[in-house]
Short mmCIF file of C-alpha atoms in Angstrom, two decimals:
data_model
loop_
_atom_site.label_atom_id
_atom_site.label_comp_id
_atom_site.label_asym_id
_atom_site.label_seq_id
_atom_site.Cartn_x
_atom_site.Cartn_y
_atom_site.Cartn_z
CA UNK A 169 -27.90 47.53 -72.03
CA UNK A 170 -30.80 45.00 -72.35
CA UNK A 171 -32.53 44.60 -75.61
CA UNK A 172 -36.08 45.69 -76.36
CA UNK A 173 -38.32 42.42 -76.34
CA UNK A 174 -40.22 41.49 -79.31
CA UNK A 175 -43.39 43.28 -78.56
CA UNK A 176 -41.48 46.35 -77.06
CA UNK A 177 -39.89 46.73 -80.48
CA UNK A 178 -43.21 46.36 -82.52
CA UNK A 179 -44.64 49.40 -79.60
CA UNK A 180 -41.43 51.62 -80.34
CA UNK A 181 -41.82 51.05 -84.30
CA UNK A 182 -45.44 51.63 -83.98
CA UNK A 183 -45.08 55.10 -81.74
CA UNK A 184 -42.12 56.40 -83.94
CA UNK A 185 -44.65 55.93 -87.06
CA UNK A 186 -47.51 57.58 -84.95
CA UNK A 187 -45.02 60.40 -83.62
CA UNK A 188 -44.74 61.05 -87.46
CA UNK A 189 -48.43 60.89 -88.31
CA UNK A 190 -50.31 61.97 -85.50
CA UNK A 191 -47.98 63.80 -82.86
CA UNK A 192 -45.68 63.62 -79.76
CA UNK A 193 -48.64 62.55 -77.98
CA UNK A 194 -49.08 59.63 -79.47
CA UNK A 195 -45.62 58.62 -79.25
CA UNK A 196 -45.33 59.60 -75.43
CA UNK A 197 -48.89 57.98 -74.35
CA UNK A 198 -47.80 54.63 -76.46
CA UNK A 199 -43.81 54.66 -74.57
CA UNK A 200 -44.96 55.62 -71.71
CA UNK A 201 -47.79 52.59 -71.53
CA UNK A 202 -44.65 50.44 -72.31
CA UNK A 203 -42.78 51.16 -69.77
CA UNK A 204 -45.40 51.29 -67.40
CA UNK A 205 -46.07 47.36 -68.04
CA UNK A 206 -42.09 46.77 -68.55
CA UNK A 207 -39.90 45.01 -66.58
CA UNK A 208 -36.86 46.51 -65.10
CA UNK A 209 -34.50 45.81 -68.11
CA UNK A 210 -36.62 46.58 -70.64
CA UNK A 211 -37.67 50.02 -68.75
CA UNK A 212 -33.99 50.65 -68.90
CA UNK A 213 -34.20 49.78 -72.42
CA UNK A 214 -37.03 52.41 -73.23
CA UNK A 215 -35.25 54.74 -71.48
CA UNK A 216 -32.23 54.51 -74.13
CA UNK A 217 -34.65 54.63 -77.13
CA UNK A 218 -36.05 57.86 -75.34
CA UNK A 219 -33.02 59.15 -75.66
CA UNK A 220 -31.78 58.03 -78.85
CA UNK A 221 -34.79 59.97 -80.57
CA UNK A 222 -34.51 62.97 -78.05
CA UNK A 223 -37.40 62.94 -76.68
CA UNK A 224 -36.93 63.60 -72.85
CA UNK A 225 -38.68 66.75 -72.54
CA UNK A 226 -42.11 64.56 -73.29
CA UNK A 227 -42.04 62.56 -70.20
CA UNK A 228 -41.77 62.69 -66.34
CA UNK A 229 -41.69 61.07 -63.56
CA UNK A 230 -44.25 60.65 -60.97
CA UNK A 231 -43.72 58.22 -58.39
CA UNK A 232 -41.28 56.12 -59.61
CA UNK A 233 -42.63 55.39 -63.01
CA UNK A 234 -42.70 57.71 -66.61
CA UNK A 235 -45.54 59.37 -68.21
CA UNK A 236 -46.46 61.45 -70.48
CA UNK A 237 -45.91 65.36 -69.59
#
């Protein structure tokens, strides 16, 4: 599994906080931008924190890349 780059890990910190204060929205528009501008590794690497907080029902798919549902 690759490991979230520096400024991936700053985004994740920074959505989990916002997830907390402000909503899922905020947490899925601020992963989703991520991945969006990832490469494939650290997509891959999203898609395990995804996971790891259970959040899978607040994306899809569309075309290839995540967004926000």
């Amino acid at each position: 599994m690759a490991q979230l780059s520096k400024t991936n890990e700053v985004t994740v910190r920074n959505a989990r906080t916002g997830r907390t204060l402000v909503g899922d929205t905020y947490y899925a528009k601020a992963i989703s931008a991520a991945f969006r501008c990832a490469s494939r590794g650290q997509q891959a690497a999203l898609g395990h924190i995804i996971q790891e907080d259970g959040t899978e029902h607040l994306f899809r798919a569309v075309n290839g890349t995540l967004v926000a549902a």
